[in-house]
């Protein structure tokens, strides 16, 4: 019940944002759909006439369909930058296959005797196409357009990854922030949108075949009107542009804090951290929200701005383990603590750089490091039960998971199973509390602000206090979840604002305060 | 009306039509007869340019058809197909209005002409609003014919027009078609593989094989004066029946007062099936009939 009330409250509070995201979502979906129809329908008709190349065209469209969406978006950044353009192009590519295939199937399926009669009666090729082939292929063709529409509503959520807006901002923000209301506020409208658009198109599909001509007028009209809701965001000329992750945008120790404490007034777009660093390097973005130990910092020649008013809380990494597991395997704690205090910020950045940029495997990087620090012992291959290590879906967590695997294998009779790539904080933490994994590396700040979500007073009191935050999360996790925080590993992977080195130097920006002053000048 | 000269058509390496020439006179009914693959359909389709010959010329009314835009040419020539080719998404009324609409006829003219043809073709007026799928095979074929007759073209091309019908329907529709005044004045080129049909419908028959014309002439000429062994062999199986059908009773019994419609076969049929009640009041018997027929043949 509390959950429901919270949801409606959230909707009420965020109604402006929800409305603009929904419009952006509809716009992205329909603009790409219109372009896809304009290209795919003629292409489908064409390959129905040239059966020999039909296989090649359908095959190519099929290959496009198999490219993972986020990868496709990433590929396009160097050419199209970030924002709606690459998003629309990607959605367009995904909509091609169903429309081409159904147009082709529909046109090929028209009875040859009917075409022959039409030609024999003296109809021109254009008349045969518009009066015979298209009307007869129409139901199949429309089915293809409906499929493409539903696919596009789904894929358009990913547009939030590359600063194109849409309901994905709530969905991914909600996942990152462990905020179910936010996830639902994005997911429910997206689902309703898919159902609604599909329903509207189904009405068109059932239109009496003779009235198909009416459809030729109505369909473009509806599509154009609905997509016109979405005016392409005006280009920000000359001013600095910030690109922040959905998670950062919604956090007190993120964008909200920047606004409140620093009064930072910068144009922002929402973007995935997978493409954010690259977009900054390509000068599509000027300020990004990164992590201080990220290997890409080194790879893309970015610098972090000093947080001179201490809004970013400490994010010291430490393994968090279910107490039940420690009770069952008491030797585990000492083994995991062998890594305590061993890795500092610059070491972690260098390790991340090897994985993220030099493309070395996390296994190799972990092994090299463990050998160099004399922490490696040959695996005992024991049979004393299995420990399941989880990790979030980025390089640093993969490396840490591998290091713990090496430690456990070398120092105990326990076996290890790694479950890496568990999405964001919420997914990982839920896996832990639901006994899907036994431990994973977590950050004190994340545990404090995202998982515990203390009241404002506590947050203010403990804000920048490294030890205070660690003590607080240790105690709270133990009480609430029977989960133990082991000793911190040493490095502090906190949020940081980053800029290109040469831009920061030429503008003489070293701290966030400098950035705010610079923005206020212009 | 139609003059075809030295038509040749290849499909890839196969020769479909190999240098054929023929003429069709105004008001004549020419049947292109042959087994499948003999080139008869290709020949037919070269007359309305659905297929363009590799070489050779077709004149319709003295005009080389290549000088006319194909669409315009086809709108002036009726075209009936085996599988009727009715548009499944058009009602019967809409289907038969296709060519008139292409020729921009006024709505009331279309309606008037449609009513007229509905009557002549024994189609119930209530069918006008139906879709083709709701019609019987015979009805579909009649609608297909009505569609080709709407603008009253002087020339009609028919490609196996009765091929998709069952035997009984085919025979009755054929009879109906022959009696149709609309068709009497028309020049018709019809393709069939059915020998009975060819003899029944054709003023002249053009027998084709492997892309060539083996003989072109009246049914009697093909039966009694075959030009070669192929023609003779082609009719062997049904020879007696065909012969009896193609000879008029009057020719065998000049003194008989039978009309010029009655063939020897009809008379014999009446003798063998008196229960049908159409036995005329003369005293010709089967023996007399056969003897007279043999005598006639020897002449």
Short mmCIF file of N, CA, C and O in Angstrom, two decimals, chain A residues 331-433:
data_model
loop_
_atom_site.label_atom_id
_atom_site.label_comp_id
_atom_site.label_asym_id
_atom_site.label_seq_id
_atom_site.Cartn_x
_atom_site.Cartn_y
_atom_site.Cartn_z
N UNK A 331 36.38 -18.96 8.17
CA UNK A 331 37.70 -18.62 7.64
C UNK A 331 37.63 -17.56 6.55
O UNK A 331 38.62 -16.92 6.21
N UNK A 332 36.43 -17.36 5.99
CA UNK A 332 36.28 -16.51 4.82
C UNK A 332 36.67 -15.05 5.10
O UNK A 332 37.34 -14.40 4.31
N UNK A 333 36.30 -14.54 6.28
CA UNK A 333 36.51 -13.12 6.57
C UNK A 333 37.99 -12.76 6.49
O UNK A 333 38.36 -11.77 5.86
N UNK A 334 38.82 -13.55 7.13
CA UNK A 334 40.26 -13.27 7.13
C UNK A 334 40.83 -13.33 5.72
O UNK A 334 41.68 -12.52 5.33
N UNK A 335 40.31 -14.28 4.94
CA UNK A 335 40.81 -14.43 3.57
C UNK A 335 40.48 -13.19 2.75
O UNK A 335 41.34 -12.62 2.08
N UNK A 336 39.23 -12.73 2.86
CA UNK A 336 38.82 -11.57 2.07
C UNK A 336 39.55 -10.31 2.55
O UNK A 336 39.87 -9.42 1.75
N UNK A 337 39.84 -10.25 3.83
CA UNK A 337 40.49 -9.07 4.37
C UNK A 337 41.97 -8.95 3.96
O UNK A 337 42.60 -7.94 4.22
N UNK A 338 42.49 -9.99 3.32
CA UNK A 338 43.87 -9.90 2.82
C UNK A 338 44.03 -8.76 1.81
O UNK A 338 45.11 -8.27 1.57
N UNK A 339 42.89 -8.39 1.21
CA UNK A 339 42.96 -7.33 0.20
C UNK A 339 42.77 -5.94 0.83
O UNK A 339 42.94 -4.92 0.18
N UNK A 340 42.43 -5.92 2.13
CA UNK A 340 42.12 -4.65 2.79
C UNK A 340 43.32 -3.71 2.76
O UNK A 340 44.44 -4.10 3.06
N UNK A 341 43.07 -2.48 2.32
CA UNK A 341 44.10 -1.45 2.32
C UNK A 341 45.18 -1.65 1.28
O UNK A 341 46.19 -0.95 1.28
N UNK A 342 45.01 -2.56 0.38
CA UNK A 342 46.09 -2.91 -0.57
C UNK A 342 46.08 -2.02 -1.81
O UNK A 342 47.11 -1.73 -2.39
N UNK A 343 44.88 -1.56 -2.25
CA UNK A 343 44.78 -0.84 -3.51
C UNK A 343 44.40 0.62 -3.27
O UNK A 343 43.35 0.89 -2.67
N UNK A 344 45.24 1.56 -3.73
CA UNK A 344 44.86 2.97 -3.60
C UNK A 344 44.27 3.49 -4.92
O UNK A 344 44.18 2.74 -5.90
N UNK A 345 43.87 4.76 -4.94
CA UNK A 345 43.17 5.32 -6.10
C UNK A 345 43.94 5.13 -7.40
O UNK A 345 43.39 4.66 -8.41
N UNK A 346 45.22 5.53 -7.41
CA UNK A 346 45.95 5.51 -8.68
C UNK A 346 46.19 4.07 -9.13
O UNK A 346 46.17 3.77 -10.33
N UNK A 347 46.38 3.15 -8.17
CA UNK A 347 46.55 1.74 -8.55
C UNK A 347 45.28 1.23 -9.22
O UNK A 347 45.31 0.56 -10.26
N UNK A 348 44.15 1.57 -8.61
CA UNK A 348 42.88 1.09 -9.17
C UNK A 348 42.63 1.69 -10.56
O UNK A 348 42.19 0.99 -11.47
N UNK A 349 42.94 2.98 -10.73
CA UNK A 349 42.77 3.60 -12.05
C UNK A 349 43.62 2.87 -13.09
O UNK A 349 43.17 2.59 -14.20
N UNK A 350 44.87 2.53 -12.70
CA UNK A 350 45.77 1.84 -13.64
C UNK A 350 45.23 0.45 -13.98
O UNK A 350 45.26 0.04 -15.15
N UNK A 351 44.69 -0.24 -12.98
CA UNK A 351 44.14 -1.58 -13.24
C UNK A 351 42.92 -1.46 -14.17
O UNK A 351 42.76 -2.24 -15.11
N UNK A 352 42.07 -0.49 -13.88
CA UNK A 352 40.89 -0.29 -14.72
C UNK A 352 41.28 0.06 -16.15
O UNK A 352 40.64 -0.37 -17.11
N UNK A 353 42.34 0.86 -16.27
CA UNK A 353 42.82 1.25 -17.59
C UNK A 353 43.22 0.01 -18.40
O UNK A 353 42.89 -0.11 -19.58
N UNK A 354 43.88 -0.93 -17.71
CA UNK A 354 44.30 -2.15 -18.43
C UNK A 354 43.09 -2.92 -18.96
O UNK A 354 43.12 -3.45 -20.06
N UNK A 355 42.03 -2.98 -18.16
CA UNK A 355 40.85 -3.75 -18.58
C UNK A 355 40.02 -2.98 -19.60
O UNK A 355 39.68 -3.49 -20.67
N UNK A 356 39.71 -1.73 -19.26
CA UNK A 356 38.77 -0.97 -20.10
C UNK A 356 39.40 -0.52 -21.41
O UNK A 356 38.73 -0.49 -22.44
N UNK A 357 40.66 -0.15 -21.37
CA UNK A 357 41.25 0.45 -22.56
C UNK A 357 42.26 -0.45 -23.26
O UNK A 357 42.30 -0.49 -24.48
N UNK A 358 43.08 -1.16 -22.49
CA UNK A 358 44.04 -2.07 -23.14
C UNK A 358 43.40 -3.41 -23.44
O UNK A 358 44.01 -4.27 -24.04
N UNK A 359 42.15 -3.56 -23.01
CA UNK A 359 41.36 -4.75 -23.32
C UNK A 359 42.00 -6.04 -22.81
O UNK A 359 41.88 -7.09 -23.44
N UNK A 360 42.72 -5.93 -21.69
CA UNK A 360 43.20 -7.17 -21.07
C UNK A 360 42.03 -7.78 -20.30
O UNK A 360 41.13 -7.06 -19.87
N UNK A 361 42.06 -9.09 -20.13
CA UNK A 361 40.94 -9.71 -19.43
C UNK A 361 41.06 -9.41 -17.94
O UNK A 361 42.18 -9.30 -17.41
N UNK A 362 39.93 -9.24 -17.24
CA UNK A 362 39.98 -9.00 -15.80
C UNK A 362 40.74 -10.11 -15.07
O UNK A 362 41.43 -9.86 -14.08
N UNK A 363 40.61 -11.36 -15.56
CA UNK A 363 41.31 -12.48 -14.94
C UNK A 363 42.82 -12.24 -14.95
O UNK A 363 43.50 -12.41 -13.94
N UNK A 364 43.31 -11.82 -16.12
CA UNK A 364 44.76 -11.63 -16.27
C UNK A 364 45.24 -10.46 -15.41
O UNK A 364 46.23 -10.56 -14.70
N UNK A 365 44.48 -9.35 -15.45
CA UNK A 365 44.87 -8.17 -14.67
C UNK A 365 44.89 -8.51 -13.19
O UNK A 365 45.83 -8.16 -12.47
N UNK A 366 43.87 -9.23 -12.72
CA UNK A 366 43.79 -9.61 -11.32
C UNK A 366 44.97 -10.52 -10.96
O UNK A 366 45.64 -10.33 -9.93
N UNK A 367 45.24 -11.49 -11.82
CA UNK A 367 46.30 -12.46 -11.54
C UNK A 367 47.66 -11.77 -11.48
O UNK A 367 48.44 -12.00 -10.54
N UNK A 368 47.92 -10.88 -12.46
CA UNK A 368 49.20 -10.16 -12.48
C UNK A 368 49.39 -9.37 -11.19
O UNK A 368 50.46 -9.37 -10.59
N UNK A 369 48.31 -8.70 -10.79
CA UNK A 369 48.40 -7.86 -9.60
C UNK A 369 48.66 -8.72 -8.35
O UNK A 369 49.52 -8.40 -7.53
N UNK A 370 47.93 -9.80 -8.24
CA UNK A 370 48.04 -10.65 -7.06
C UNK A 370 49.45 -11.25 -6.95
O UNK A 370 50.01 -11.35 -5.87
N UNK A 371 50.00 -11.63 -8.11
CA UNK A 371 51.37 -12.17 -8.10
C UNK A 371 52.35 -11.09 -7.66
O UNK A 371 53.23 -11.33 -6.83
N UNK A 372 52.17 -9.86 -8.22
CA UNK A 372 53.12 -8.80 -7.91
C UNK A 372 53.07 -8.42 -6.42
O UNK A 372 54.05 -7.95 -5.87
N UNK A 373 51.91 -8.61 -5.82
CA UNK A 373 51.80 -8.28 -4.38
C UNK A 373 51.99 -9.52 -3.50
O UNK A 373 51.69 -9.50 -2.32
N UNK A 374 52.41 -10.61 -4.09
CA UNK A 374 52.65 -11.88 -3.37
C UNK A 374 51.41 -12.34 -2.63
O UNK A 374 51.48 -12.87 -1.53
N UNK A 375 50.25 -12.12 -3.21
CA UNK A 375 49.03 -12.60 -2.59
C UNK A 375 48.53 -13.87 -3.27
O UNK A 375 47.55 -14.46 -2.85
N UNK A 376 49.23 -14.26 -4.34
CA UNK A 376 48.77 -15.44 -5.06
C UNK A 376 49.27 -16.72 -4.44
O UNK A 376 50.44 -16.84 -4.08
N UNK A 377 48.37 -17.67 -4.29
CA UNK A 377 48.75 -19.03 -3.92
C UNK A 377 48.01 -19.96 -4.87
O UNK A 377 46.87 -19.68 -5.24
N UNK A 378 48.68 -21.06 -5.24
CA UNK A 378 48.02 -21.97 -6.20
C UNK A 378 46.68 -22.46 -5.65
O UNK A 378 46.54 -22.66 -4.45
N UNK A 379 45.74 -22.63 -6.55
CA UNK A 379 44.41 -23.07 -6.14
C UNK A 379 44.47 -24.45 -5.53
O UNK A 379 45.18 -25.32 -6.00
N UNK A 380 43.71 -24.62 -4.43
CA UNK A 380 43.73 -25.93 -3.76
C UNK A 380 42.73 -26.90 -4.33
O UNK A 380 42.73 -28.07 -4.02
N UNK A 381 41.79 -26.36 -5.12
CA UNK A 381 40.75 -27.20 -5.73
C UNK A 381 40.05 -28.05 -4.69
O UNK A 381 39.87 -29.25 -4.87
N UNK A 382 39.68 -27.42 -3.59
CA UNK A 382 39.03 -28.15 -2.51
C UNK A 382 37.58 -28.44 -2.82
O UNK A 382 37.07 -28.12 -3.89
N UNK A 383 36.90 -29.05 -1.87
CA UNK A 383 35.50 -29.39 -2.10
C UNK A 383 34.67 -29.01 -0.89
O UNK A 383 33.77 -29.72 -0.49
N UNK A 384 34.99 -27.89 -0.31
CA UNK A 384 34.30 -27.50 0.93
C UNK A 384 33.16 -26.53 0.72
O UNK A 384 33.08 -25.53 1.40
N UNK A 385 32.29 -26.78 -0.24
CA UNK A 385 31.17 -25.86 -0.46
C UNK A 385 31.55 -24.76 -1.44
O UNK A 385 32.72 -24.56 -1.76
N UNK A 386 30.50 -24.07 -1.91
CA UNK A 386 30.72 -23.08 -2.96
C UNK A 386 30.39 -21.68 -2.48
O UNK A 386 29.38 -21.48 -1.79
N UNK A 387 31.28 -20.73 -2.80
CA UNK A 387 31.02 -19.32 -2.50
C UNK A 387 30.69 -18.63 -3.81
O UNK A 387 31.41 -18.77 -4.79
N UNK A 388 29.56 -17.88 -3.83
CA UNK A 388 29.15 -17.19 -5.06
C UNK A 388 29.49 -15.71 -4.95
O UNK A 388 28.99 -15.03 -4.06
N UNK A 389 30.37 -15.27 -5.85
CA UNK A 389 30.77 -13.86 -5.84
C UNK A 389 29.98 -13.12 -6.91
O UNK A 389 29.92 -13.54 -8.05
N UNK A 390 29.37 -11.99 -6.52
CA UNK A 390 28.67 -11.18 -7.50
C UNK A 390 29.50 -9.96 -7.87
O UNK A 390 30.48 -9.63 -7.19
N UNK A 391 29.14 -9.34 -8.97
CA UNK A 391 29.76 -8.05 -9.29
C UNK A 391 28.83 -7.26 -10.15
O UNK A 391 28.00 -7.81 -10.86
N UNK A 392 28.96 -5.93 -10.05
CA UNK A 392 28.17 -5.08 -10.94
C UNK A 392 28.80 -5.12 -12.33
O UNK A 392 29.87 -5.69 -12.52
N UNK A 393 28.15 -4.41 -13.24
CA UNK A 393 28.51 -4.63 -14.64
C UNK A 393 29.57 -3.65 -15.12
O UNK A 393 29.39 -2.98 -16.11
N UNK A 394 30.68 -3.52 -14.41
CA UNK A 394 31.79 -2.74 -14.96
C UNK A 394 33.14 -3.32 -14.52
O UNK A 394 33.23 -4.09 -13.56
N UNK A 395 34.18 -2.91 -15.26
CA UNK A 395 35.50 -3.51 -15.16
C UNK A 395 36.05 -3.64 -13.76
O UNK A 395 36.54 -4.70 -13.35
N UNK A 396 35.97 -2.56 -12.97
CA UNK A 396 36.54 -2.56 -11.62
C UNK A 396 35.97 -3.70 -10.78
O UNK A 396 36.70 -4.42 -10.08
N UNK A 397 34.66 -3.89 -10.89
CA UNK A 397 34.02 -4.95 -10.11
C UNK A 397 34.43 -6.34 -10.60
O UNK A 397 34.60 -7.25 -9.81
N UNK A 398 34.61 -6.44 -11.93
CA UNK A 398 35.08 -7.72 -12.47
C UNK A 398 36.46 -8.06 -11.89
O UNK A 398 36.73 -9.19 -11.48
N UNK A 399 37.35 -7.04 -11.86
CA UNK A 399 38.72 -7.27 -11.37
C UNK A 399 38.68 -7.70 -9.90
O UNK A 399 39.31 -8.67 -9.51
N UNK A 400 37.89 -6.97 -9.11
CA UNK A 400 37.82 -7.29 -7.68
C UNK A 400 37.27 -8.70 -7.47
O UNK A 400 37.78 -9.46 -6.65
N UNK A 401 36.23 -9.04 -8.24
CA UNK A 401 35.65 -10.38 -8.11
C UNK A 401 36.71 -11.44 -8.41
O UNK A 401 36.81 -12.46 -7.70
N UNK A 402 37.54 -11.20 -9.44
CA UNK A 402 38.59 -12.16 -9.78
C UNK A 402 39.64 -12.26 -8.68
O UNK A 402 40.13 -13.34 -8.37
N UNK A 403 39.98 -11.11 -8.09
CA UNK A 403 40.97 -11.12 -7.01
C UNK A 403 40.48 -11.96 -5.83
O UNK A 403 41.21 -12.77 -5.26
N UNK A 404 39.18 -11.77 -5.48
CA UNK A 404 38.64 -12.55 -4.37
C UNK A 404 38.59 -14.03 -4.70
O UNK A 404 38.81 -14.88 -3.85
N UNK A 405 38.33 -14.30 -5.97
CA UNK A 405 38.29 -15.71 -6.39
C UNK A 405 39.67 -16.34 -6.17
O UNK A 405 39.78 -17.44 -5.63
N UNK A 406 40.73 -15.60 -6.57
CA UNK A 406 42.09 -16.11 -6.41
C UNK A 406 42.39 -16.33 -4.93
O UNK A 406 42.94 -17.37 -4.53
N UNK A 407 41.99 -15.37 -4.10
CA UNK A 407 42.25 -15.49 -2.66
C UNK A 407 41.56 -16.72 -2.06
O UNK A 407 42.16 -17.48 -1.32
N UNK A 408 40.28 -16.87 -2.40
CA UNK A 408 39.52 -17.99 -1.81
C UNK A 408 40.06 -19.33 -2.28
O UNK A 408 40.27 -20.26 -1.50
N UNK A 409 40.34 -19.41 -3.59
CA UNK A 409 40.86 -20.66 -4.15
C UNK A 409 42.20 -21.03 -3.52
O UNK A 409 42.47 -22.21 -3.28
N UNK A 410 43.05 -20.00 -3.29
CA UNK A 410 44.41 -20.28 -2.82
C UNK A 410 44.50 -20.51 -1.32
O UNK A 410 45.47 -21.07 -0.85
N UNK A 411 43.50 -20.01 -0.57
CA UNK A 411 43.62 -20.04 0.88
C UNK A 411 42.58 -20.90 1.58
O UNK A 411 42.53 -20.90 2.81
N UNK A 412 41.71 -21.54 0.81
CA UNK A 412 40.69 -22.35 1.49
C UNK A 412 40.34 -23.56 0.64
O UNK A 412 40.78 -23.68 -0.49
N UNK A 413 39.50 -24.40 1.24
CA UNK A 413 39.02 -25.58 0.51
C UNK A 413 37.72 -25.25 -0.22
O UNK A 413 37.06 -26.13 -0.75
N UNK A 414 37.33 -23.97 -0.19
CA UNK A 414 36.05 -23.60 -0.80
C UNK A 414 36.16 -23.49 -2.31
O UNK A 414 37.22 -23.17 -2.84
N UNK A 415 35.03 -23.73 -2.97
CA UNK A 415 34.98 -23.51 -4.41
C UNK A 415 34.32 -22.16 -4.69
O UNK A 415 33.61 -21.65 -3.84
N UNK A 416 34.57 -21.65 -5.88
CA UNK A 416 34.08 -20.30 -6.18
C UNK A 416 33.28 -20.30 -7.48
O UNK A 416 33.65 -20.93 -8.47
N UNK A 417 32.17 -19.59 -7.42
CA UNK A 417 31.37 -19.38 -8.63
C UNK A 417 31.21 -17.86 -8.76
O UNK A 417 30.82 -17.21 -7.79
N UNK A 418 31.55 -17.31 -9.91
CA UNK A 418 31.39 -15.85 -10.06
C UNK A 418 30.13 -15.56 -10.88
O UNK A 418 29.88 -16.18 -11.89
N UNK A 419 29.37 -14.61 -10.36
CA UNK A 419 28.18 -14.15 -11.10
C UNK A 419 28.40 -12.68 -11.40
O UNK A 419 27.91 -11.81 -10.68
N UNK A 420 29.15 -12.44 -12.46
CA UNK A 420 29.51 -11.07 -12.76
C UNK A 420 28.47 -10.44 -13.68
O UNK A 420 27.67 -11.12 -14.29
N UNK A 421 28.52 -9.12 -13.71
CA UNK A 421 27.65 -8.39 -14.64
C UNK A 421 26.22 -8.32 -14.17
O UNK A 421 25.29 -8.49 -14.94
N UNK A 422 26.01 -8.10 -12.86
CA UNK A 422 24.64 -8.04 -12.34
C UNK A 422 24.10 -6.61 -12.41
O UNK A 422 23.73 -6.02 -11.40
N UNK A 423 24.03 -6.03 -13.59
CA UNK A 423 23.41 -4.72 -13.77
C UNK A 423 23.89 -3.69 -12.78
O UNK A 423 25.09 -3.54 -12.55
N UNK A 424 22.98 -3.00 -12.14
CA UNK A 424 23.34 -1.92 -11.23
C UNK A 424 23.29 -2.34 -9.77
O UNK A 424 23.19 -3.53 -9.44
N UNK A 425 23.36 -1.34 -8.93
CA UNK A 425 23.38 -1.57 -7.48
C UNK A 425 22.18 -2.38 -7.01
O UNK A 425 22.31 -3.34 -6.27
N UNK A 426 21.01 -1.99 -7.50
CA UNK A 426 19.79 -2.64 -7.02
C UNK A 426 19.78 -4.13 -7.34
O UNK A 426 19.47 -4.96 -6.49
N UNK A 427 20.17 -4.43 -8.56
CA UNK A 427 20.15 -5.83 -8.99
C UNK A 427 21.13 -6.65 -8.16
O UNK A 427 20.83 -7.74 -7.68
N UNK A 428 22.32 -6.07 -7.95
CA UNK A 428 23.35 -6.77 -7.19
C UNK A 428 22.91 -6.97 -5.74
O UNK A 428 23.03 -8.06 -5.19
N UNK A 429 22.40 -5.91 -5.15
CA UNK A 429 22.03 -5.98 -3.74
C UNK A 429 20.84 -6.94 -3.54
O UNK A 429 20.82 -7.71 -2.57
N UNK A 430 19.89 -6.89 -4.44
CA UNK A 430 18.75 -7.82 -4.35
C UNK A 430 19.22 -9.26 -4.47
O UNK A 430 18.70 -10.16 -3.81
N UNK A 431 20.20 -9.48 -5.35
CA UNK A 431 20.74 -10.83 -5.50
C UNK A 431 21.35 -11.30 -4.18
O UNK A 431 21.23 -12.46 -3.79
N UNK A 432 22.01 -10.35 -3.48
CA UNK A 432 22.64 -10.70 -2.21
C UNK A 432 21.59 -11.01 -1.14
O UNK A 432 21.66 -12.05 -0.48
N UNK A 433 20.60 -10.13 -0.98
CA UNK A 433 19.60 -10.35 0.07
C UNK A 433 18.72 -11.55 -0.24
O UNK A 433 18.19 -12.17 0.66
#
